[in-house]
Amino acid sequence: METRSITAEVPMLPRMSENPAELVPELAEVSSALFKVTGNRSVPRSTISLIQLRAGQIVGSTYLTVLHTGFLHKAGESEERITSVASWQDSPYFTGAERAALALVEAVLQPSADGERVSDELYAQAAEHYEAKALATLMFAIGQVNFFIPVALIAKPVPGRSFTDPWK
């Protein structure tokens, strides 16, 4: 496996030169459905963006991290809340419900030494903060970002470019 020098500059070009959505136009329908599901207002949009930012951080995707940071900025989130997502466990800036959501995304994306990623205890904690529809929406929001993680890691769209056109 080839390693990159930590001092090497990272090129500002996508790895995949063609937009995957143009190569596979059927993606538009799936993507639209996912955005509709997570936008059903049972979970605040800011919470969804927080968990999707955390997912980008966990998988090491600059594209997803910059994208969701931008969404949070546009939504008026404070710099303190955005920057402390990476250390949310000891940050004073999150509600109990947001902490439960952040714990869920971490449990789904990170292996557990105990085998089961989402324990009954974690599920119960999340269920204390979210009614059934909201909890299902959180699951789909985690699934939504997970759906796009391979695109971010394999195709490597350019961070900071328009959400709709990162391939130019």
Coordinates of N, CA, C and O in Angstrom, one line a residue:
M1 N 0.8 -1.2 0.0 CA 0.0 0.0 0.0 C 0.9 1.2 0.0 O 1.8 1.4 0.8
E2 N 0.6 2.1 -0.9 CA 1.4 3.4 -1.0 C 0.9 4.4 0.0 O -0.3 4.6 0.2
T3 N 1.9 5.0 0.7 CA 1.5 6.1 1.6 C 1.9 7.4 1.0 O 2.9 7.5 0.3
R4 N 1.2 8.4 1.4 CA 1.4 9.8 0.9 C 2.2 10.5 2.0 O 1.8 10.4 3.2
S5 N 3.1 11.3 1.6 CA 3.8 12.2 2.6 C 2.9 13.1 3.2 O 2.0 13.7 2.5
I6 N 2.9 13.4 4.5 CA 2.0 14.3 5.1 C 2.3 15.7 4.7 O 1.4 16.6 4.9
T7 N 3.4 16.0 4.1 CA 3.7 17.3 3.7 C 3.4 17.5 2.2 O 3.5 18.6 1.7
A8 N 3.0 16.5 1.5 CA 2.6 16.6 0.1 C 1.3 17.4 -0.1 O 0.4 17.3 0.7
E9 N 1.3 18.2 -1.1 CA 0.0 18.9 -1.4 C -1.0 18.0 -2.0 O -0.6 17.2 -2.9
V10 N -2.2 18.2 -1.7 CA -3.3 17.4 -2.2 C -3.9 18.2 -3.4 O -4.2 19.3 -3.3
P11 N -4.0 17.5 -4.6 CA -4.5 18.2 -5.7 C -5.9 18.6 -5.6 O -6.7 17.9 -5.0
M12 N -6.3 19.7 -6.2 CA -7.7 20.2 -6.2 C -8.4 19.7 -7.4 O -9.1 20.5 -8.1
L13 N -8.3 18.4 -7.7 CA -9.0 17.8 -8.8 C -9.7 16.6 -8.3 O -9.2 15.9 -7.4
P14 N -10.9 16.3 -8.8 CA -11.5 15.1 -8.4 C -10.8 13.9 -9.0 O -10.1 13.9 -10.0
R15 N -10.8 12.8 -8.2 CA -10.2 11.5 -8.7 C -10.9 11.0 -9.9 O -10.3 10.6 -10.9
M16 N -12.3 11.1 -9.9 CA -13.1 10.6 -11.0 C -13.5 11.8 -11.8 O -14.1 12.8 -11.2
S17 N -13.1 11.9 -13.0 CA -13.3 13.1 -13.8 C -14.7 13.3 -14.3 O -15.1 14.4 -14.5
E18 N -15.5 12.3 -14.3 CA -16.9 12.4 -14.7 C -17.8 12.3 -13.5 O -17.5 11.5 -12.6
N19 N -18.8 13.1 -13.5 CA -19.8 13.1 -12.4 C -20.5 11.8 -12.4 O -21.2 11.4 -13.4
P20 N -20.4 11.0 -11.3 CA -21.1 9.7 -11.2 C -22.6 9.9 -11.4 O -23.2 8.9 -11.9
A21 N -23.2 11.0 -11.0 CA -24.6 11.2 -11.2 C -25.0 11.3 -12.7 O -26.1 10.9 -13.1
E22 N -24.1 11.8 -13.5 CA -24.4 11.8 -14.9 C -24.1 10.5 -15.6 O -24.8 10.1 -16.5
L23 N -23.2 9.7 -15.0 CA -22.9 8.4 -15.5 C -24.1 7.4 -15.2 O -24.4 6.5 -16.0
V24 N -24.7 7.6 -14.0 CA -25.8 6.8 -13.6 C -26.9 7.7 -13.2 O -27.2 8.0 -12.0
P25 N -27.7 8.1 -14.2 CA -28.8 9.1 -14.0 C -29.9 8.6 -13.1 O -30.6 9.4 -12.5
E26 N -30.0 7.3 -12.9 CA -31.0 6.7 -12.0 C -30.7 7.2 -10.5 O -31.6 7.2 -9.7
L27 N -29.5 7.6 -10.2 CA -29.2 8.1 -8.9 C -30.0 9.3 -8.5 O -30.4 9.4 -7.3
A28 N -30.5 10.1 -9.4 CA -31.2 11.3 -9.1 C -32.5 11.0 -8.3 O -32.9 11.6 -7.3
E29 N -33.2 9.9 -8.7 CA -34.4 9.5 -8.1 C -34.2 9.0 -6.7 O -34.9 9.3 -5.7
V30 N -33.1 8.2 -6.5 CA -32.8 7.7 -5.2 C -32.3 8.8 -4.3 O -32.8 8.9 -3.1
S31 N -31.5 9.7 -4.8 CA -31.0 10.8 -4.0 C -32.1 11.7 -3.5 O -32.2 12.1 -2.4
S32 N -33.0 12.0 -4.4 CA -34.2 12.9 -4.1 C -35.1 12.2 -3.1 O -35.5 12.9 -2.1
A33 N -35.3 10.9 -3.1 CA -36.1 10.2 -2.1 C -35.4 10.3 -0.8 O -36.1 10.5 0.2
L34 N -34.1 10.1 -0.7 CA -33.4 10.2 0.5 C -33.5 11.6 1.2 O -33.7 11.7 2.4
F35 N -33.4 12.6 0.4 CA -33.5 14.0 0.9 C -34.9 14.2 1.4 O -35.1 14.9 2.4
K36 N -35.9 13.7 0.7 CA -37.3 13.9 1.1 C -37.5 13.2 2.4 O -38.2 13.7 3.3
V37 N -37.0 12.0 2.6 CA -37.2 11.2 3.8 C -36.6 12.0 5.0 O -37.2 12.1 6.1
T38 N -35.3 12.5 4.8 CA -34.7 13.1 6.0 C -35.2 14.5 6.2 O -34.9 15.1 7.2
G39 N -35.9 15.1 5.2 CA -36.5 16.4 5.4 C -37.9 16.4 5.9 O -38.7 17.4 5.7
N40 N -38.4 15.3 6.5 CA -39.8 15.2 6.9 C -40.1 16.0 8.2 O -41.2 16.0 8.7
R41 N -39.1 16.7 8.7 CA -39.3 17.7 9.9 C -39.5 17.0 11.2 O -39.8 17.6 12.2
S42 N -39.3 15.7 11.3 CA -39.4 15.0 12.6 C -38.2 15.1 13.4 O -38.2 15.0 14.6
V43 N -37.0 15.4 12.7 CA -35.8 15.7 13.3 C -35.3 17.0 12.8 O -35.3 17.3 11.6
P44 N -34.8 17.9 13.7 CA -34.3 19.2 13.2 C -33.2 19.0 12.1 O -32.3 18.2 12.3
R45 N -33.3 19.8 11.1 CA -32.3 19.8 10.0 C -30.9 19.9 10.6 O -29.9 19.3 10.1
S46 N -30.7 20.8 11.6 CA -29.4 21.0 12.2 C -28.8 19.7 12.8 O -27.7 19.4 12.7
T47 N -29.7 18.9 13.4 CA -29.3 17.6 14.0 C -28.8 16.7 12.9 O -27.8 16.0 13.0
I48 N -29.6 16.6 11.8 CA -29.2 15.8 10.7 C -27.8 16.2 10.1 O -26.9 15.4 9.9
S49 N -27.6 17.5 10.0 CA -26.3 18.0 9.5 C -25.2 17.7 10.5 O -24.1 17.4 10.0
L50 N -25.5 17.8 11.8 CA -24.5 17.5 12.8 C -24.0 16.0 12.6 O -22.8 15.7 12.7
I51 N -25.0 15.1 12.5 CA -24.6 13.7 12.4 C -23.9 13.4 11.1 O -23.0 12.6 11.1
Q52 N -24.3 14.1 10.1 CA -23.6 13.8 8.8 C -22.2 14.5 8.7 O -21.3 13.9 8.1
L53 N -22.0 15.6 9.4 CA -20.7 16.1 9.6 C -19.8 15.1 10.4 O -18.7 14.8 10.0
R54 N -20.4 14.6 11.4 CA -19.6 13.6 12.2 C -19.3 12.4 11.4 O -18.1 11.9 11.5
A55 N -20.2 11.9 10.6 CA -19.9 10.8 9.7 C -18.7 11.1 8.8 O -17.8 10.3 8.6
G56 N -18.7 12.3 8.2 CA -17.6 12.7 7.3 C -16.3 12.7 8.0 O -15.3 12.3 7.5
Q57 N -16.3 13.2 9.3 CA -15.1 13.2 10.1 C -14.6 11.8 10.4 O -13.4 11.5 10.3
I58 N -15.5 10.9 10.8 CA -15.2 9.5 11.1 C -14.5 8.8 9.9 O -13.5 8.1 10.1
V59 N -15.1 9.0 8.7 CA -14.6 8.2 7.6 C -13.4 9.0 6.9 O -12.8 8.5 6.0
G60 N -13.1 10.1 7.4 CA -11.9 10.9 6.9 C -12.2 11.5 5.5 O -11.3 11.6 4.7
S61 N -13.4 12.0 5.3 CA -13.7 12.6 4.0 C -13.7 14.1 4.1 O -14.6 14.7 4.8
T62 N -12.7 14.8 3.6 CA -12.7 16.2 3.6 C -13.9 16.8 2.8 O -14.5 17.8 3.3
Y63 N -14.3 16.1 1.7 CA -15.5 16.6 1.0 C -16.7 16.7 1.8 O -17.4 17.7 1.9
L64 N -17.0 15.6 2.5 CA -18.2 15.5 3.4 C -18.1 16.4 4.6 O -19.1 17.1 4.9
T65 N -16.9 16.6 5.1 CA -16.7 17.4 6.3 C -16.9 18.9 5.9 O -17.7 19.6 6.6
V66 N -16.4 19.3 4.8 CA -16.6 20.7 4.3 C -18.0 20.9 3.9 O -18.6 22.0 4.2
L67 N -18.6 19.9 3.2 CA -20.0 20.1 2.7 C -21.0 20.3 3.9 O -21.7 21.3 4.0
H68 N -20.9 19.4 4.9 CA -21.8 19.6 6.1 C -21.5 20.7 7.0 O -22.4 21.3 7.6
T69 N -20.2 21.1 7.1 CA -19.8 22.3 7.8 C -20.5 23.5 7.1 O -21.1 24.4 7.8
G70 N -20.5 23.5 5.8 CA -21.1 24.6 5.0 C -22.6 24.7 5.3 O -23.2 25.8 5.4
F71 N -23.3 23.5 5.3 CA -24.7 23.5 5.5 C -25.0 24.0 6.9 O -26.0 24.8 7.1
L72 N -24.2 23.7 7.9 CA -24.4 24.2 9.3 C -24.2 25.7 9.4 O -24.9 26.4 10.0
H73 N -23.1 26.2 8.7 CA -22.9 27.6 8.6 C -24.1 28.3 8.0 O -24.6 29.3 8.6
K74 N -24.6 27.8 6.9 CA -25.8 28.4 6.3 C -27.0 28.4 7.1 O -27.9 29.3 7.0
A75 N -27.1 27.4 8.0 CA -28.3 27.3 8.9 C -28.1 28.2 10.1 O -29.0 28.2 11.0
G76 N -27.0 28.9 10.2 CA -26.7 29.8 11.3 C -26.2 29.2 12.6 O -26.2 29.8 13.7
E77 N -25.6 28.0 12.5 CA -25.0 27.3 13.6 C -23.7 28.0 14.1 O -23.0 28.6 13.2
S78 N -23.5 28.1 15.3 CA -22.3 28.8 15.9 C -21.0 28.0 15.5 O -21.0 26.8 15.3
E79 N -20.0 28.7 15.4 CA -18.6 28.1 15.2 C -18.3 27.1 16.3 O -17.7 26.1 16.0
E80 N -18.6 27.4 17.5 CA -18.3 26.5 18.6 C -19.0 25.2 18.4 O -18.4 24.1 18.6
R81 N -20.3 25.2 18.0 CA -21.0 23.9 17.8 C -20.4 23.1 16.7 O -20.2 21.9 16.8
I82 N -20.1 23.8 15.6 CA -19.6 23.1 14.4 C -18.2 22.5 14.7 O -18.0 21.4 14.4
T83 N -17.3 23.3 15.3 CA -16.0 22.8 15.5 C -15.9 21.8 16.6 O -15.0 21.0 16.6
S84 N -16.8 21.8 17.5 CA -16.8 20.8 18.6 C -17.5 19.5 18.3 O -17.6 18.6 19.1
V85 N -18.0 19.3 17.1 CA -18.6 18.0 16.7 C -17.6 16.9 16.9 O -18.0 15.8 17.3
A86 N -16.4 17.1 16.5 CA -15.4 16.1 16.6 C -15.1 15.6 18.0 O -14.7 14.5 18.3
S87 N -15.4 16.5 19.0 CA -15.2 16.2 20.4 C -16.5 16.4 21.2 O -16.5 16.8 22.3
W88 N -17.6 16.0 20.6 CA -19.0 16.3 21.1 C -19.2 15.7 22.5 O -19.9 16.2 23.3
Q89 N -18.5 14.6 22.9 CA -18.7 13.9 24.1 C -18.4 14.8 25.3 O -19.1 14.7 26.4
D90 N -17.4 15.7 25.2 CA -17.1 16.6 26.3 C -17.4 18.1 26.0 O -16.9 18.9 26.6
S91 N -18.2 18.3 25.0 CA -18.5 19.7 24.6 C -19.8 20.1 25.3 O -20.8 19.3 25.3
P92 N -19.9 21.3 25.7 CA -21.2 21.8 26.4 C -22.2 22.3 25.4 O -23.3 22.8 25.8
Y93 N -21.9 22.2 24.1 CA -22.8 22.9 23.1 C -23.9 22.0 22.5 O -24.6 22.5 21.6
F94 N -24.1 20.8 23.0 CA -25.1 19.9 22.4 C -26.2 19.5 23.4 O -25.9 19.3 24.6
T95 N -27.4 19.4 22.9 CA -28.5 18.9 23.8 C -28.4 17.4 23.9 O -27.7 16.7 23.2
G96 N -29.2 16.9 24.9 CA -29.2 15.4 25.1 C -29.7 14.7 23.8 O -29.1 13.6 23.5
A97 N -30.6 15.2 23.1 CA -31.1 14.6 21.8 C -30.0 14.6 20.8 O -29.8 13.6 20.1
E98 N -29.3 15.7 20.7 CA -28.2 15.8 19.7 C -27.1 14.8 20.1 O -26.5 14.1 19.2
R99 N -26.8 14.7 21.4 CA -25.8 13.7 21.8 C -26.2 12.3 21.5 O -25.4 11.5 21.1
A100 N -27.5 12.0 21.7 CA -27.9 10.6 21.3 C -27.8 10.4 19.8 O -27.3 9.3 19.4
A101 N -28.1 11.4 19.0 CA -27.9 11.2 17.6 C -26.5 11.0 17.2 O -26.1 10.2 16.3
L102 N -25.6 11.8 17.8 CA -24.2 11.7 17.5 C -23.6 10.4 18.0 O -22.8 9.8 17.3
A103 N -24.1 9.9 19.1 CA -23.7 8.6 19.6 C -24.1 7.5 18.6 O -23.4 6.5 18.4
L104 N -25.3 7.6 18.1 CA -25.8 6.6 17.1 C -25.0 6.6 15.8 O -24.6 5.5 15.4
V105 N -24.6 7.7 15.3 CA -23.8 7.7 14.1 C -22.4 7.1 14.3 O -21.9 6.4 13.5
E106 N -21.9 7.4 15.5 CA -20.6 6.9 15.8 C -20.7 5.3 16.0 O -19.8 4.6 15.5
A107 N -21.7 4.9 16.6 CA -21.9 3.5 16.9 C -22.1 2.7 15.5 O -21.5 1.6 15.3
V108 N -22.8 3.3 14.6 CA -23.0 2.7 13.3 C -21.7 2.6 12.5 O -21.4 1.6 11.8
L109 N -20.9 3.7 12.6 CA -19.7 3.8 11.7 C -18.4 3.2 12.3 O -17.4 3.1 11.6
Q110 N -18.4 3.0 13.6 CA -17.2 2.5 14.2 C -17.4 1.1 14.8 O -18.4 0.8 15.5
P111 N -16.4 0.2 14.6 CA -16.5 -1.1 15.2 C -16.6 -1.0 16.7 O -16.0 -0.1 17.3
S112 N -17.2 -2.0 17.3 CA -17.3 -2.1 18.8 C -16.5 -3.3 19.3 O -16.6 -4.4 18.7
A113 N -15.9 -3.1 20.4 CA -15.1 -4.2 21.0 C -16.1 -5.2 21.6 O -15.7 -6.4 21.7
D114 N -17.3 -4.8 21.8 CA -18.3 -5.8 22.4 C -19.1 -6.5 21.3 O -20.0 -7.3 21.6
G115 N -18.8 -6.3 20.0 CA -19.5 -6.9 18.9 C -20.6 -6.2 18.4 O -20.7 -5.9 17.2
E116 N -21.6 -5.9 19.2 CA -22.8 -5.1 18.7 C -22.5 -3.6 18.7 O -22.1 -3.1 19.7
R117 N -22.7 -3.1 17.5 CA -22.4 -1.6 17.4 C -23.4 -0.7 18.1 O -23.0 0.2 18.8
V118 N -24.7 -1.0 17.9 CA -25.7 -0.2 18.6 C -26.3 -1.1 19.7 O -27.1 -2.0 19.4
S119 N -25.9 -0.8 20.9 CA -26.4 -1.6 22.0 C -27.9 -1.2 22.4 O -28.4 -0.2 22.0
D120 N -28.5 -2.1 23.1 CA -29.8 -1.9 23.6 C -29.9 -0.6 24.4 O -30.8 0.2 24.4
E121 N -28.8 -0.4 25.2 CA -28.7 0.8 26.1 C -28.7 2.1 25.2 O -29.4 3.1 25.5
L122 N -27.9 2.1 24.2 CA -27.8 3.3 23.3 C -29.1 3.5 22.6 O -29.6 4.6 22.5
Y123 N -29.7 2.4 22.1 CA -31.0 2.6 21.5 C -32.1 3.2 22.5 O -32.8 4.1 22.1
A124 N -32.1 2.7 23.7 CA -33.0 3.2 24.7 C -32.7 4.7 25.0 O -33.7 5.5 25.1
Q125 N -31.5 5.1 25.0 CA -31.1 6.5 25.2 C -31.7 7.3 24.1 O -32.2 8.4 24.3
A126 N -31.5 6.9 22.9 CA -32.0 7.6 21.7 C -33.5 7.7 21.7 O -34.1 8.7 21.5
A127 N -34.1 6.6 22.1 CA -35.6 6.5 22.1 C -36.2 7.4 23.2 O -37.3 7.8 23.1
E128 N -35.4 7.8 24.2 CA -35.9 8.7 25.2 C -36.0 10.1 24.6 O -36.8 10.9 25.1
H129 N -35.2 10.4 23.6 CA -35.3 11.8 23.0 C -36.1 11.9 21.7 O -36.4 13.0 21.3
Y130 N -36.3 10.7 21.1 CA -36.9 10.8 19.8 C -38.1 9.8 19.7 O -38.0 8.7 20.1
E131 N -39.3 10.3 19.2 CA -40.4 9.4 19.0 C -40.1 8.5 17.8 O -39.0 8.7 17.2
A132 N -40.9 7.5 17.6 CA -40.6 6.5 16.6 C -40.3 7.0 15.2 O -39.3 6.6 14.6
K133 N -41.1 8.0 14.7 CA -40.8 8.5 13.4 C -39.5 9.2 13.3 O -38.7 9.1 12.4
A134 N -39.2 10.0 14.4 CA -37.9 10.7 14.4 C -36.8 9.8 14.5 O -35.7 10.0 13.9
L135 N -36.9 8.7 15.3 CA -35.8 7.7 15.4 C -35.6 7.0 14.0 O -34.4 6.8 13.6
A136 N -36.7 6.7 13.4 CA -36.5 6.1 12.0 C -35.9 7.1 11.1 O -35.0 6.7 10.3
T137 N -36.2 8.4 11.2 CA -35.6 9.4 10.3 C -34.1 9.5 10.6 O -33.3 9.7 9.7
L138 N -33.7 9.4 11.9 CA -32.3 9.4 12.2 C -31.6 8.3 11.5 O -30.5 8.4 11.0
M139 N -32.2 7.1 11.6 CA -31.6 5.9 10.9 C -31.4 6.2 9.5 O -30.4 5.9 8.9
F140 N -32.4 6.8 8.8 CA -32.3 7.0 7.4 C -31.3 8.2 7.1 O -30.7 8.2 6.0
A141 N -31.2 9.1 8.0 CA -30.2 10.2 7.8 C -28.8 9.6 7.9 O -27.9 10.0 7.1
I142 N -28.6 8.7 8.8 CA -27.3 8.0 8.9 C -27.1 7.2 7.6 O -26.0 7.2 7.0
G143 N -28.1 6.5 7.2 CA -28.1 5.7 5.9 C -27.8 6.6 4.7 O -27.1 6.3 3.8
Q144 N -28.4 7.8 4.7 CA -28.2 8.7 3.6 C -26.7 9.1 3.5 O -26.2 9.1 2.4
V145 N -26.1 9.5 4.5 CA -24.7 9.9 4.5 C -23.9 8.7 4.1 O -22.9 8.7 3.3
N146 N -24.2 7.5 4.6 CA -23.5 6.3 4.3 C -23.6 5.9 2.8 O -22.7 5.4 2.3
F147 N -24.8 6.3 2.2 CA -25.0 6.0 0.8 C -24.0 6.8 0.0 O -23.5 6.3 -1.0
F148 N -23.6 8.0 0.5 CA -22.7 8.9 -0.3 C -21.3 8.8 0.1 O -20.4 9.3 -0.6
I149 N -21.0 8.1 1.2 CA -19.6 7.9 1.6 C -18.7 7.3 0.5 O -17.6 7.8 0.2
P150 N -19.1 6.2 -0.2 CA -18.3 5.7 -1.2 C -18.0 6.7 -2.3 O -16.9 6.7 -2.9
V151 N -19.0 7.5 -2.7 CA -18.7 8.5 -3.7 C -17.6 9.5 -3.2 O -16.7 9.8 -3.9
A152 N -17.8 9.9 -2.0 CA -16.8 10.8 -1.4 C -15.4 10.2 -1.3 O -14.4 10.9 -1.6
L153 N -15.3 9.0 -1.0 CA -14.0 8.3 -0.8 C -13.4 7.8 -2.1 O -12.2 7.8 -2.3
I154 N -14.2 7.3 -3.0 CA -13.7 6.7 -4.2 C -13.6 7.8 -5.3 O -12.5 7.9 -5.9
A155 N -14.6 8.5 -5.6 CA -14.6 9.5 -6.7 C -13.8 10.8 -6.3 O -13.3 11.5 -7.1
K156 N -13.8 11.1 -5.0 CA -13.1 12.2 -4.4 C -13.5 13.5 -5.1 O -12.7 14.2 -5.7
P157 N -14.8 13.9 -4.9 CA -15.2 15.3 -5.4 C -14.4 16.3 -4.7 O -13.9 16.1 -3.6
V158 N -14.3 17.5 -5.3 CA -13.4 18.6 -4.8 C -14.2 19.2 -3.6 O -15.3 19.7 -3.8
P159 N -13.5 19.3 -2.4 CA -14.1 19.9 -1.3 C -14.4 21.4 -1.5 O -13.6 22.1 -2.2
G160 N -15.5 21.9 -1.0 CA -15.7 23.4 -1.1 C -16.4 23.8 -2.4 O -16.9 24.9 -2.5
R161 N -16.5 22.9 -3.4 CA -17.2 23.3 -4.6 C -18.7 23.1 -4.4 O -19.1 22.4 -3.5
S162 N -19.5 23.6 -5.3 CA -20.9 23.5 -5.2 C -21.3 22.1 -5.0 O -20.8 21.2 -5.6
F163 N -22.3 21.9 -4.1 CA -22.8 20.6 -3.8 C -23.3 19.9 -5.1 O -23.2 18.7 -5.3
T164 N -23.8 20.7 -6.0 CA -24.4 20.1 -7.2 C -23.3 20.0 -8.4 O -23.6 19.3 -9.4
D165 N -22.1 20.5 -8.2 CA -21.2 20.4 -9.2 C -19.7 20.3 -8.7 O -18.9 21.2 -9.1
P166 N -19.4 19.3 -8.0 CA -18.0 19.2 -7.4 C -17.0 18.6 -8.4 O -15.9 18.4 -8.1
W167 N -17.4 18.3 -9.7 CA -16.6 17.6 -10.6 C -15.9 18.6 -11.6 O -15.3 18.1 -12.6
K168 N -16.0 19.9 -11.5 CA -15.4 20.8 -12.4 C -14.2 21.4 -11.9 O -14.0 21.5 -10.7

